[in-house]
């Protein structure tokens, strides 16, 4: 057997292992310390504006345990006596949970950092993704403890969509088991992108699938990176986003609110969600209520369809490439054969990644909700709050 045929056999063997071995899948390590409730340092701040919003959101009923910040821009949690942290409840039924979603690099962590005043959150500095785990940061807005859930984006550079969905699903399952409902979601899109890519469309589609159309009324769509484009361009792109890319989501009940990158503007957006009636996301209802496996949920099905499409495409490319390599080898064109071999190896690696994702989804199918939550807690990753 030639070296090339050997590698082709390797590809078919990987395929035959489907569903039995996950040795090729790579999962980036989670950092539980940053997300465990005991490590989420309490940082509380409240602006004059927030106090006015107390009226709108039942400020008369403020839990007395919530410390009031000394000034408008209290961004340093060390200003609040430690004894007061302890009095903040772990999870009170008046506490608010808001998820922030969007593509990698869309500014989710920056938004959460602005709204909570937390300066220790990991913000990306390059093209690669930064948030590879769920981070939770909290503050007080409108007299309520508000927790922001920072999620990794789909089509992330380090994590596959399957891994991202699994991570979000684990978090949501744990929240479901603790009766923690979301009050809203904020979806960020970078206005600096001059065209809406396939990546952006896919990300929004996944977002809708896991949220559920019936919950879109609790969603705020907004754009980041305003400072990166001219005022005329901003207006044009904002209108285009609303009339095209976001049109369906807006028609289904989501709202668009402009975010100018300032602390106050981030707080104003969050305050719009604080008074909502808390709800479960579609993914939580499907997994927690209907006991569906992740791959059978609407979001999971989307990923399964993509995996199937990618597998088919890889298979076709590999077959074509194998034929080409055999032909070139027969012609003894060593330089071209070597280049083709390199390309072929890269394709094999892509195929292996796709198959590993498929195995993850299949293995996930046999995991019960309880197992999912236990596994999450054993990892020390009970980042529910
Ligand atoms: N100019 C400008 N830069 C921004 C803005 N928001 C975020 N950034 C920058 O964009 C980069 C990505 O921001 P992050 O907040 O890490 O984005 P993210 O959505 O959390 O990214 P992931 O964690 O990778 O999914 C960082 O370098 C930020 O400083 C903004 O409004 N304007
Ligand atoms: Mg981030």
mmCIF file of C-alpha atoms and ligand atoms in Angstrom:
data_model
loop_
_atom_site.group_PDB
_atom_site.id
_atom_site.type_symbol
_atom_site.label_atom_id
_atom_site.label_comp_id
_atom_site.label_asym_id
_atom_site.label_seq_id
_atom_site.Cartn_x
_atom_site.Cartn_y
_atom_site.Cartn_z
ATOM 1 C CA UNK A 1 0.000 0.000 0.000
ATOM 2 C CA UNK A 2 1.384 3.439 -0.891
ATOM 3 C CA UNK A 3 1.779 6.172 1.726
ATOM 4 C CA UNK A 4 -1.169 7.991 0.199
ATOM 5 C CA UNK A 5 -3.436 4.967 0.347
ATOM 6 C CA UNK A 6 -2.316 4.422 3.884
ATOM 7 C CA UNK A 7 -3.573 7.869 4.784
ATOM 8 C CA UNK A 8 -6.824 7.349 2.970
ATOM 9 C CA UNK A 9 -7.323 4.188 5.051
ATOM 10 C CA UNK A 10 -6.575 6.294 8.104
ATOM 11 C CA UNK A 11 -9.449 8.581 7.108
ATOM 12 C CA UNK A 12 -11.886 5.693 6.639
ATOM 13 C CA UNK A 13 -10.781 4.218 9.959
ATOM 14 C CA UNK A 14 -11.490 7.456 11.754
ATOM 15 C CA UNK A 15 -14.909 7.386 10.203
ATOM 16 C CA UNK A 16 -15.516 3.793 11.310
ATOM 17 C CA UNK A 17 -14.699 4.770 14.896
ATOM 18 C CA UNK A 18 -17.614 7.153 14.808
ATOM 19 C CA UNK A 19 -19.472 7.183 18.093
ATOM 20 C CA UNK A 20 -16.908 5.070 19.940
ATOM 21 C CA UNK A 21 -13.786 7.075 20.512
ATOM 22 C CA UNK A 22 -13.293 10.696 21.319
ATOM 23 C CA UNK A 23 -9.548 10.657 21.502
ATOM 24 C CA UNK A 24 -9.159 13.206 18.742
ATOM 25 C CA UNK A 25 -11.498 15.812 20.146
ATOM 26 C CA UNK A 26 -9.884 18.743 21.843
ATOM 27 C CA UNK A 27 -11.543 20.745 24.537
ATOM 28 C CA UNK A 28 -9.968 23.926 25.743
ATOM 29 C CA UNK A 29 -9.598 23.895 29.512
ATOM 30 C CA UNK A 30 -12.192 25.702 31.536
ATOM 31 C CA UNK A 31 -11.099 27.938 34.339
ATOM 32 C CA UNK A 32 -13.568 27.264 37.102
ATOM 33 C CA UNK A 33 -12.056 29.785 39.478
ATOM 34 C CA UNK A 34 -13.105 32.649 37.307
ATOM 35 C CA UNK A 35 -16.692 31.540 37.178
ATOM 36 C CA UNK A 36 -17.434 29.742 40.418
ATOM 37 C CA UNK A 37 -19.907 31.724 42.484
ATOM 38 C CA UNK A 38 -17.535 31.969 45.404
ATOM 39 C CA UNK A 39 -14.977 33.538 43.130
ATOM 40 C CA UNK A 40 -17.266 35.979 41.477
ATOM 41 C CA UNK A 41 -16.305 38.958 43.506
ATOM 42 C CA UNK A 42 -19.241 41.083 44.333
ATOM 43 C CA UNK A 43 -19.006 44.469 42.813
ATOM 44 C CA UNK A 44 -21.819 46.788 43.388
ATOM 45 C CA UNK A 45 -22.426 50.146 41.955
ATOM 46 C CA UNK A 46 -25.337 52.326 41.337
ATOM 47 C CA UNK A 47 -25.567 55.620 39.568
ATOM 48 C CA UNK A 48 -27.919 58.468 40.079
ATOM 49 C CA UNK A 49 -29.710 57.309 36.953
ATOM 50 C CA UNK A 50 -30.044 53.840 38.350
ATOM 51 C CA UNK A 51 -31.728 55.247 41.395
ATOM 52 C CA UNK A 52 -34.296 56.962 39.262
ATOM 53 C CA UNK A 53 -34.918 53.645 37.594
ATOM 54 C CA UNK A 54 -35.613 52.108 41.014
ATOM 55 C CA UNK A 55 -39.002 53.753 40.766
ATOM 56 C CA UNK A 56 -39.700 52.081 37.475
ATOM 57 C CA UNK A 57 -38.642 48.698 38.743
ATOM 58 C CA UNK A 58 -40.117 48.676 42.205
ATOM 59 C CA UNK A 59 -37.384 50.615 43.995
ATOM 60 C CA UNK A 60 -39.562 50.997 47.088
ATOM 61 C CA UNK A 61 -39.066 47.308 47.635
ATOM 62 C CA UNK A 62 -35.282 47.404 47.588
ATOM 63 C CA UNK A 63 -33.670 44.576 49.509
ATOM 64 C CA UNK A 64 -31.938 46.389 52.385
ATOM 65 C CA UNK A 65 -28.908 44.168 52.078
ATOM 66 C CA UNK A 66 -27.784 45.910 48.915
ATOM 67 C CA UNK A 67 -25.034 48.355 49.710
ATOM 68 C CA UNK A 68 -25.244 51.762 48.103
ATOM 69 C CA UNK A 69 -22.127 52.930 46.357
ATOM 70 C CA UNK A 70 -20.430 56.068 47.522
ATOM 71 C CA UNK A 71 -20.428 57.852 44.193
ATOM 72 C CA UNK A 72 -21.720 57.681 40.645
ATOM 73 C CA UNK A 73 -18.815 55.844 39.105
ATOM 74 C CA UNK A 74 -18.101 53.343 41.826
ATOM 75 C CA UNK A 75 -16.167 50.831 39.805
ATOM 76 C CA UNK A 76 -13.982 49.484 42.568
ATOM 77 C CA UNK A 77 -15.509 46.737 44.658
ATOM 78 C CA UNK A 78 -12.902 47.274 47.342
ATOM 79 C CA UNK A 79 -14.780 50.447 48.302
ATOM 80 C CA UNK A 80 -17.574 48.288 49.665
ATOM 81 C CA UNK A 81 -16.893 46.794 53.078
ATOM 82 C CA UNK A 82 -16.316 43.053 52.837
ATOM 83 C CA UNK A 83 -18.904 42.423 55.562
ATOM 84 C CA UNK A 84 -21.529 43.616 53.125
ATOM 85 C CA UNK A 85 -20.621 41.088 50.427
ATOM 86 C CA UNK A 86 -21.667 38.278 52.693
ATOM 87 C CA UNK A 87 -25.099 39.782 53.022
ATOM 88 C CA UNK A 88 -25.692 39.689 49.315
ATOM 89 C CA UNK A 89 -27.808 36.621 48.726
ATOM 90 C CA UNK A 90 -26.430 33.812 46.570
ATOM 91 C CA UNK A 91 -29.554 33.813 44.494
ATOM 92 C CA UNK A 92 -32.611 35.705 45.501
ATOM 93 C CA UNK A 93 -35.840 35.464 43.591
ATOM 94 C CA UNK A 94 -35.566 39.164 42.852
ATOM 95 C CA UNK A 95 -32.127 38.741 41.312
ATOM 96 C CA UNK A 96 -31.879 39.218 37.605
ATOM 97 C CA UNK A 97 -29.940 37.134 35.105
ATOM 98 C CA UNK A 98 -29.071 38.570 31.698
ATOM 99 C CA UNK A 99 -27.112 36.714 29.017
ATOM 100 C CA UNK A 100 -24.886 38.568 26.573
ATOM 101 C CA UNK A 101 -24.338 36.820 23.261
ATOM 102 C CA UNK A 102 -22.850 37.550 19.858
ATOM 103 C CA UNK A 103 -19.966 36.644 17.597
ATOM 104 C CA UNK A 104 -16.426 36.281 18.804
ATOM 105 C CA UNK A 105 -14.889 39.705 19.199
ATOM 106 C CA UNK A 106 -18.230 41.531 19.051
ATOM 107 C CA UNK A 107 -17.467 43.218 22.388
ATOM 108 C CA UNK A 108 -19.529 41.108 24.819
ATOM 109 C CA UNK A 109 -16.963 41.107 27.613
ATOM 110 C CA UNK A 110 -16.262 44.809 27.094
ATOM 111 C CA UNK A 111 -20.010 45.524 27.375
ATOM 112 C CA UNK A 112 -20.239 43.516 30.628
ATOM 113 C CA UNK A 113 -17.152 45.226 31.955
ATOM 114 C CA UNK A 114 -18.791 48.623 31.269
ATOM 115 C CA UNK A 115 -22.115 47.744 32.823
ATOM 116 C CA UNK A 116 -20.677 46.099 35.951
ATOM 117 C CA UNK A 117 -17.579 48.214 36.374
ATOM 118 C CA UNK A 118 -15.500 45.036 36.606
ATOM 119 C CA UNK A 119 -12.002 45.692 35.353
ATOM 120 C CA UNK A 120 -10.700 42.147 35.774
ATOM 121 C CA UNK A 121 -12.684 40.473 32.987
ATOM 122 C CA UNK A 122 -10.690 38.930 30.152
ATOM 123 C CA UNK A 123 -11.050 41.069 27.058
ATOM 124 C CA UNK A 124 -9.649 39.957 23.709
ATOM 125 C CA UNK A 125 -6.640 41.684 22.211
ATOM 126 C CA UNK A 126 -6.359 39.988 18.867
ATOM 127 C CA UNK A 127 -8.434 38.310 16.232
ATOM 128 C CA UNK A 128 -8.655 35.136 18.263
ATOM 129 C CA UNK A 129 -11.333 34.483 20.793
ATOM 130 C CA UNK A 130 -10.899 35.438 24.380
ATOM 131 C CA UNK A 131 -13.877 34.110 26.323
ATOM 132 C CA UNK A 132 -13.585 30.348 26.227
ATOM 133 C CA UNK A 133 -15.713 29.684 29.230
ATOM 134 C CA UNK A 134 -18.841 31.150 30.736
ATOM 135 C CA UNK A 135 -18.030 34.144 32.910
ATOM 136 C CA UNK A 136 -20.522 35.737 35.249
ATOM 137 C CA UNK A 137 -20.206 39.265 36.624
ATOM 138 C CA UNK A 138 -22.690 41.092 38.754
ATOM 139 C CA UNK A 139 -23.713 44.554 39.746
ATOM 140 C CA UNK A 140 -26.749 46.362 41.109
ATOM 141 C CA UNK A 141 -29.050 48.134 38.698
ATOM 142 C CA UNK A 142 -32.441 49.576 39.382
ATOM 143 C CA UNK A 143 -32.131 48.342 42.945
ATOM 144 C CA UNK A 144 -31.738 44.714 41.904
ATOM 145 C CA UNK A 145 -28.749 42.392 41.883
ATOM 146 C CA UNK A 146 -28.130 41.805 38.178
ATOM 147 C CA UNK A 147 -25.861 39.025 36.930
ATOM 148 C CA UNK A 148 -24.497 39.103 33.423
ATOM 149 C CA UNK A 149 -23.584 35.841 31.748
ATOM 150 C CA UNK A 150 -20.751 36.224 29.258
ATOM 151 C CA UNK A 151 -20.762 33.484 26.646
ATOM 152 C CA UNK A 152 -18.273 32.387 24.001
ATOM 153 C CA UNK A 153 -19.436 33.104 20.446
ATOM 154 C CA UNK A 154 -20.201 30.484 17.821
ATOM 155 C CA UNK A 155 -17.622 29.978 15.068
ATOM 156 C CA UNK A 156 -15.036 30.734 17.648
ATOM 157 C CA UNK A 157 -11.403 30.365 16.709
ATOM 158 C CA UNK A 158 -10.480 27.827 19.391
ATOM 159 C CA UNK A 159 -13.736 26.077 20.147
ATOM 160 C CA UNK A 160 -15.958 24.322 17.645
ATOM 161 C CA UNK A 161 -19.641 25.240 17.484
ATOM 162 C CA UNK A 162 -20.387 21.910 19.150
ATOM 163 C CA UNK A 163 -18.153 22.740 22.087
ATOM 164 C CA UNK A 164 -19.665 26.220 22.414
ATOM 165 C CA UNK A 165 -23.222 24.875 22.344
ATOM 166 C CA UNK A 166 -22.313 22.165 24.863
ATOM 167 C CA UNK A 167 -20.847 24.761 27.196
ATOM 168 C CA UNK A 168 -23.885 27.035 26.946
ATOM 169 C CA UNK A 169 -26.207 24.045 27.344
ATOM 170 C CA UNK A 170 -24.378 22.899 30.484
ATOM 171 C CA UNK A 171 -24.671 26.339 32.007
ATOM 172 C CA UNK A 172 -28.338 26.667 31.098
ATOM 173 C CA UNK A 173 -29.109 23.190 32.413
ATOM 174 C CA UNK A 174 -27.518 24.030 35.748
ATOM 175 C CA UNK A 175 -29.455 27.310 35.870
ATOM 176 C CA UNK A 176 -32.660 25.400 35.065
ATOM 177 C CA UNK A 177 -31.999 22.950 37.892
ATOM 178 C CA UNK A 178 -31.643 25.874 40.292
ATOM 179 C CA UNK A 179 -34.834 27.516 39.060
ATOM 180 C CA UNK A 180 -32.870 30.469 37.734
ATOM 181 C CA UNK A 181 -34.664 32.091 34.842
ATOM 182 C CA UNK A 182 -33.252 34.703 32.535
ATOM 183 C CA UNK A 183 -34.809 38.146 32.405
ATOM 184 C CA UNK A 184 -33.351 38.984 29.051
ATOM 185 C CA UNK A 185 -30.648 38.611 26.458
ATOM 186 C CA UNK A 186 -28.460 41.192 24.796
ATOM 187 C CA UNK A 187 -27.172 40.335 21.338
ATOM 188 C CA UNK A 188 -24.176 42.342 20.107
ATOM 189 C CA UNK A 189 -23.082 42.843 16.521
ATOM 190 C CA UNK A 190 -19.957 44.847 15.589
ATOM 191 C CA UNK A 191 -21.101 47.756 13.410
ATOM 192 C CA UNK A 192 -17.541 48.028 12.095
ATOM 193 C CA UNK A 193 -18.080 44.923 9.946
ATOM 194 C CA UNK A 194 -18.807 46.331 6.528
ATOM 195 C CA UNK A 195 -20.712 43.274 5.403
ATOM 196 C CA UNK A 196 -22.716 40.636 7.171
ATOM 197 C CA UNK A 197 -20.679 37.456 6.859
ATOM 198 C CA UNK A 198 -21.838 33.844 6.816
ATOM 199 C CA UNK A 199 -20.297 33.611 10.269
ATOM 200 C CA UNK A 200 -22.535 36.454 11.544
ATOM 201 C CA UNK A 201 -25.652 34.940 9.973
ATOM 202 C CA UNK A 202 -24.897 31.510 11.437
ATOM 203 C CA UNK A 203 -24.282 32.997 14.869
ATOM 204 C CA UNK A 204 -27.609 34.866 14.874
ATOM 205 C CA UNK A 205 -29.434 31.757 13.638
ATOM 206 C CA UNK A 206 -27.989 29.670 16.489
ATOM 207 C CA UNK A 207 -28.935 32.415 18.925
ATOM 208 C CA UNK A 208 -32.568 32.342 17.734
ATOM 209 C CA UNK A 209 -32.683 28.549 17.898
ATOM 210 C CA UNK A 210 -31.474 28.360 21.463
ATOM 211 C CA UNK A 211 -33.548 31.343 22.641
ATOM 212 C CA UNK A 212 -36.792 30.378 20.954
ATOM 213 C CA UNK A 213 -38.949 32.747 18.886
ATOM 214 C CA UNK A 214 -41.438 33.093 21.719
ATOM 215 C CA UNK A 215 -38.718 34.646 23.925
ATOM 216 C CA UNK A 216 -37.457 37.168 21.396
ATOM 217 C CA UNK A 217 -39.568 39.864 23.067
ATOM 218 C CA UNK A 218 -36.979 39.701 25.861
ATOM 219 C CA UNK A 219 -34.073 40.257 23.495
ATOM 220 C CA UNK A 220 -32.258 43.516 22.780
ATOM 221 C CA UNK A 221 -30.224 43.666 19.601
ATOM 222 C CA UNK A 222 -27.504 46.222 19.615
ATOM 223 C CA UNK A 223 -24.264 47.159 17.894
ATOM 224 C CA UNK A 224 -20.775 47.766 19.242
ATOM 225 C CA UNK A 225 -17.698 49.490 17.778
ATOM 226 C CA UNK A 226 -19.479 52.758 16.957
ATOM 227 C CA UNK A 227 -16.267 54.687 17.274
ATOM 228 C CA UNK A 228 -14.693 52.679 14.446
ATOM 229 C CA UNK A 229 -16.856 54.150 11.685
ATOM 230 C CA UNK A 230 -17.852 57.642 10.586
ATOM 231 C CA UNK A 231 -21.238 59.024 11.734
ATOM 232 C CA UNK A 232 -22.691 58.736 8.179
ATOM 233 C CA UNK A 233 -21.484 55.171 7.834
ATOM 234 C CA UNK A 234 -22.889 54.311 11.263
ATOM 235 C CA UNK A 235 -26.350 55.576 10.278
ATOM 236 C CA UNK A 236 -26.232 53.641 7.024
ATOM 237 C CA UNK A 237 -25.136 50.363 8.643
ATOM 238 C CA UNK A 238 -27.582 50.735 11.522
ATOM 239 C CA UNK A 239 -30.458 51.110 9.057
ATOM 240 C CA UNK A 240 -29.188 48.218 6.964
ATOM 241 C CA UNK A 241 -28.908 45.936 9.993
ATOM 242 C CA UNK A 242 -32.492 46.710 10.977
ATOM 243 C CA UNK A 243 -33.870 46.340 7.471
ATOM 244 C CA UNK A 244 -32.000 43.192 6.499
ATOM 245 C CA UNK A 245 -29.891 41.167 8.894
ATOM 246 C CA UNK A 246 -32.041 41.752 11.981
ATOM 247 C CA UNK A 247 -35.356 42.188 10.179
ATOM 248 C CA UNK A 248 -36.876 38.807 11.005
ATOM 249 C CA UNK A 249 -35.631 38.814 14.599
ATOM 250 C CA UNK A 250 -37.092 42.308 15.088
ATOM 251 C CA UNK A 251 -40.376 41.269 13.482
ATOM 252 C CA UNK A 252 -40.528 38.346 15.888
ATOM 253 C CA UNK A 253 -40.413 40.709 18.870
ATOM 254 C CA UNK A 254 -36.783 41.642 19.581
ATOM 255 C CA UNK A 255 -35.994 45.328 20.108
ATOM 256 C CA UNK A 256 -33.160 47.409 18.773
ATOM 257 C CA UNK A 257 -31.521 49.911 21.116
ATOM 258 C CA UNK A 258 -28.493 51.973 20.210
ATOM 259 C CA UNK A 259 -25.398 51.424 22.345
ATOM 260 C CA UNK A 260 -22.751 54.133 22.030
ATOM 261 C CA UNK A 261 -20.040 52.327 23.973
ATOM 262 C CA UNK A 262 -20.487 54.404 27.144
ATOM 263 C CA UNK A 263 -21.132 53.068 30.643
ATOM 264 C CA UNK A 264 -24.465 54.857 30.839
ATOM 265 C CA UNK A 265 -25.623 53.552 27.496
ATOM 266 C CA UNK A 266 -24.731 49.963 28.538
ATOM 267 C CA UNK A 267 -26.670 50.449 31.774
ATOM 268 C CA UNK A 268 -29.684 51.894 29.970
ATOM 269 C CA UNK A 269 -29.858 48.791 27.777
ATOM 270 C CA UNK A 270 -29.605 46.434 30.742
ATOM 271 C CA UNK A 271 -32.233 48.409 32.668
ATOM 272 C CA UNK A 272 -34.747 47.787 29.884
ATOM 273 C CA UNK A 273 -34.564 44.072 30.715
ATOM 274 C CA UNK A 274 -34.476 44.200 34.505
ATOM 275 C CA UNK A 275 -38.264 44.452 34.896
ATOM 276 C CA UNK A 276 -39.108 41.559 32.528
ATOM 277 C CA UNK A 277 -40.919 38.481 33.718
ATOM 278 C CA UNK A 278 -38.180 35.832 34.009
ATOM 279 C CA UNK A 279 -38.397 32.952 31.539
ATOM 280 C CA UNK A 280 -36.599 29.817 30.423
ATOM 281 C CA UNK A 281 -34.887 29.699 27.059
ATOM 282 C CA UNK A 282 -36.101 27.232 24.472
ATOM 283 C CA UNK A 283 -32.973 25.128 24.970
ATOM 284 C CA UNK A 284 -33.716 24.893 28.701
ATOM 285 C CA UNK A 285 -37.355 23.919 28.104
ATOM 286 C CA UNK A 286 -36.281 21.310 25.584
ATOM 287 C CA UNK A 287 -33.586 19.765 27.757
ATOM 288 C CA UNK A 288 -35.014 20.341 31.226
ATOM 289 C CA UNK A 289 -38.743 20.131 30.560
ATOM 290 C CA UNK A 290 -38.949 17.768 27.584
ATOM 291 C CA UNK A 291 -35.802 15.744 28.467
ATOM 292 C CA UNK A 292 -34.429 16.048 24.969
ATOM 293 C CA UNK A 293 -30.806 15.223 24.217
ATOM 294 C CA UNK A 294 -28.789 18.216 23.079
ATOM 295 C CA UNK A 295 -28.615 16.962 19.490
ATOM 296 C CA UNK A 296 -32.448 16.778 19.381
ATOM 297 C CA UNK A 297 -32.976 20.385 20.439
ATOM 298 C CA UNK A 298 -33.519 23.076 17.798
ATOM 299 C CA UNK A 299 -29.990 24.444 18.347
ATOM 300 C CA UNK A 300 -28.495 20.938 18.430
ATOM 301 C CA UNK A 301 -30.261 20.005 15.188
ATOM 302 C CA UNK A 302 -28.759 23.057 13.520
ATOM 303 C CA UNK A 303 -25.281 21.878 14.506
ATOM 304 C CA UNK A 304 -26.015 18.259 13.485
ATOM 305 C CA UNK A 305 -27.125 19.469 10.041
ATOM 306 C CA UNK A 306 -23.935 21.462 9.689
ATOM 307 C CA UNK A 307 -21.806 18.492 10.764
ATOM 308 C CA UNK A 308 -23.533 16.269 8.178
ATOM 309 C CA UNK A 309 -22.968 18.874 5.458
ATOM 310 C CA UNK A 310 -19.320 19.288 6.380
ATOM 311 C CA UNK A 311 -18.762 15.523 6.470
ATOM 312 C CA UNK A 312 -20.183 15.155 2.982
ATOM 313 C CA UNK A 313 -18.057 18.013 1.705
ATOM 314 C CA UNK A 314 -14.874 16.634 3.322
ATOM 315 C CA UNK A 315 -15.536 13.177 1.929
ATOM 316 C CA UNK A 316 -15.938 14.497 -1.588
ATOM 317 C CA UNK A 317 -12.831 16.666 -1.337
ATOM 318 C CA UNK A 318 -10.773 13.798 0.047
ATOM 319 C CA UNK A 319 -11.854 11.456 -2.753
ATOM 320 C CA UNK A 320 -11.050 14.073 -5.407
ATOM 321 C CA UNK A 321 -7.724 14.837 -3.799
ATOM 322 C CA UNK A 322 -6.784 11.163 -3.541
ATOM 323 C CA UNK A 323 -7.415 10.693 -7.249
ATOM 324 C CA UNK A 324 -5.335 13.748 -8.068
ATOM 325 C CA UNK A 325 -2.470 12.540 -5.877
ATOM 326 C CA UNK A 326 -2.416 9.089 -7.442
ATOM 327 C CA UNK A 327 -2.338 10.684 -10.905
ATOM 328 C CA UNK A 328 0.503 13.051 -10.019
ATOM 329 C CA UNK A 329 2.432 10.248 -8.314
ATOM 330 C CA UNK A 330 2.154 8.160 -11.487
ATOM 331 C CA UNK A 331 3.600 11.090 -13.425
ATOM 332 C CA UNK A 332 6.445 11.165 -10.882
ATOM 333 C CA UNK A 333 6.006 14.860 -10.311
ATOM 334 C CA UNK A 334 7.536 14.882 -6.843
ATOM 335 C CA UNK A 335 7.126 18.611 -6.059
ATOM 336 C CA UNK A 336 3.410 18.663 -6.851
ATOM 337 C CA UNK A 337 2.838 15.315 -5.117
ATOM 338 C CA UNK A 338 4.435 16.625 -1.913
ATOM 339 C CA UNK A 339 2.312 19.797 -2.011
ATOM 340 C CA UNK A 340 -0.831 17.736 -2.591
ATOM 341 C CA UNK A 341 0.071 15.411 0.264
ATOM 342 C CA UNK A 342 0.384 18.374 2.621
ATOM 343 C CA UNK A 343 -3.004 19.682 1.526
ATOM 344 C CA UNK A 344 -4.515 16.229 1.873
ATOM 345 C CA UNK A 345 -3.224 15.907 5.436
ATOM 346 C CA UNK A 346 -4.814 19.224 6.335
ATOM 347 C CA UNK A 347 -8.120 17.985 4.892
ATOM 348 C CA UNK A 348 -7.838 14.816 6.951
ATOM 349 C CA UNK A 349 -7.406 16.906 10.060
ATOM 350 C CA UNK A 350 -10.538 18.933 9.233
ATOM 351 C CA UNK A 351 -12.435 15.704 8.677
ATOM 352 C CA UNK A 352 -11.234 14.367 12.021
ATOM 353 C CA UNK A 353 -12.389 17.526 13.770
ATOM 354 C CA UNK A 354 -15.835 17.213 12.190
ATOM 355 C CA UNK A 355 -16.061 13.551 13.193
ATOM 356 C CA UNK A 356 -14.959 14.379 16.727
ATOM 357 C CA UNK A 357 -17.771 16.953 16.904
ATOM 358 C CA UNK A 358 -20.234 14.350 15.706
ATOM 359 C CA UNK A 359 -19.037 11.930 18.376
ATOM 360 C CA UNK A 360 -19.423 14.623 21.047
ATOM 361 C CA UNK A 361 -23.036 15.223 20.010
ATOM 362 C CA UNK A 362 -23.776 11.491 19.966
ATOM 363 C CA UNK A 363 -22.197 10.909 23.347
ATOM 364 C CA UNK A 364 -24.136 13.865 24.626
ATOM 365 C CA UNK A 365 -27.350 12.159 23.573
ATOM 366 C CA UNK A 366 -26.950 9.522 26.264
ATOM 367 C CA UNK A 367 -26.172 12.042 29.000
ATOM 368 C CA UNK A 368 -29.153 12.774 31.198
ATOM 369 C CA UNK A 369 -29.767 16.253 32.539
ATOM 370 C CA UNK A 370 -28.696 15.109 36.007
ATOM 371 C CA UNK A 371 -25.467 13.646 34.645
ATOM 372 C CA UNK A 372 -24.838 16.859 32.765
ATOM 373 C CA UNK A 373 -25.247 18.912 35.930
ATOM 374 C CA UNK A 374 -23.190 16.486 38.053
ATOM 375 C CA UNK A 375 -20.382 16.535 35.522
ATOM 376 C CA UNK A 376 -20.483 20.300 35.494
ATOM 377 C CA UNK A 377 -20.326 20.516 39.277
ATOM 378 C CA UNK A 378 -17.539 17.908 39.498
ATOM 379 C CA UNK A 379 -15.510 20.012 37.122
ATOM 380 C CA UNK A 380 -15.851 22.764 39.707
ATOM 381 C CA UNK A 381 -17.523 24.692 36.945
ATOM 382 C CA UNK A 382 -20.797 25.433 38.649
ATOM 383 C CA UNK A 383 -20.802 28.893 37.173
ATOM 384 C CA UNK A 384 -24.495 29.232 37.685
ATOM 385 C CA UNK A 385 -24.179 32.522 39.461
HETATM 386 N N1 LIG B 1 -12.976 50.467 19.194
HETATM 387 C C1 LIG B 1 -13.725 49.650 19.932
HETATM 388 N N2 LIG B 1 -13.205 48.494 20.354
HETATM 389 C C2 LIG B 1 -13.991 47.682 21.083
HETATM 390 C C3 LIG B 1 -15.332 47.989 21.420
HETATM 391 N N3 LIG B 1 -15.861 46.955 22.133
HETATM 392 C C4 LIG B 1 -14.886 46.040 22.229
HETATM 393 N N4 LIG B 1 -13.757 46.470 21.620
HETATM 394 C C5 LIG B 1 -12.483 45.751 21.466
HETATM 395 O O1 LIG B 1 -12.726 44.590 20.686
HETATM 396 C C6 LIG B 1 -11.947 43.494 21.150
HETATM 397 C C7 LIG B 1 -12.862 42.322 21.488
HETATM 398 O O2 LIG B 1 -13.667 42.692 22.582
HETATM 399 P P1 LIG B 1 -14.216 41.625 23.633
HETATM 400 O O3 LIG B 1 -15.028 42.397 24.614
HETATM 401 O O4 LIG B 1 -13.140 40.755 24.147
HETATM 402 O O5 LIG B 1 -15.154 40.793 22.665
HETATM 403 P P2 LIG B 1 -15.953 39.437 22.979
HETATM 404 O O6 LIG B 1 -17.229 39.488 22.231
HETATM 405 O O7 LIG B 1 -16.059 39.251 24.456
HETATM 406 O O8 LIG B 1 -14.991 38.367 22.347
HETATM 407 P P3 LIG B 1 -14.914 36.780 22.642
HETATM 408 O O9 LIG B 1 -14.744 36.609 24.105
HETATM 409 O O10 LIG B 1 -13.719 36.383 21.867
HETATM 410 O O11 LIG B 1 -16.152 36.159 22.116
HETATM 411 C C8 LIG B 1 -11.146 44.034 22.328
HETATM 412 O O12 LIG B 1 -9.887 44.394 21.877
HETATM 413 C C9 LIG B 1 -11.937 45.239 22.798
HETATM 414 O O13 LIG B 1 -11.125 46.194 23.419
HETATM 415 C C10 LIG B 1 -15.856 49.240 20.955
HETATM 416 O O14 LIG B 1 -17.029 49.606 21.170
HETATM 417 N N5 LIG B 1 -15.007 50.005 20.214
HETATM 418 MG MG1 LIG B 2 -15.382 37.730 25.645
#
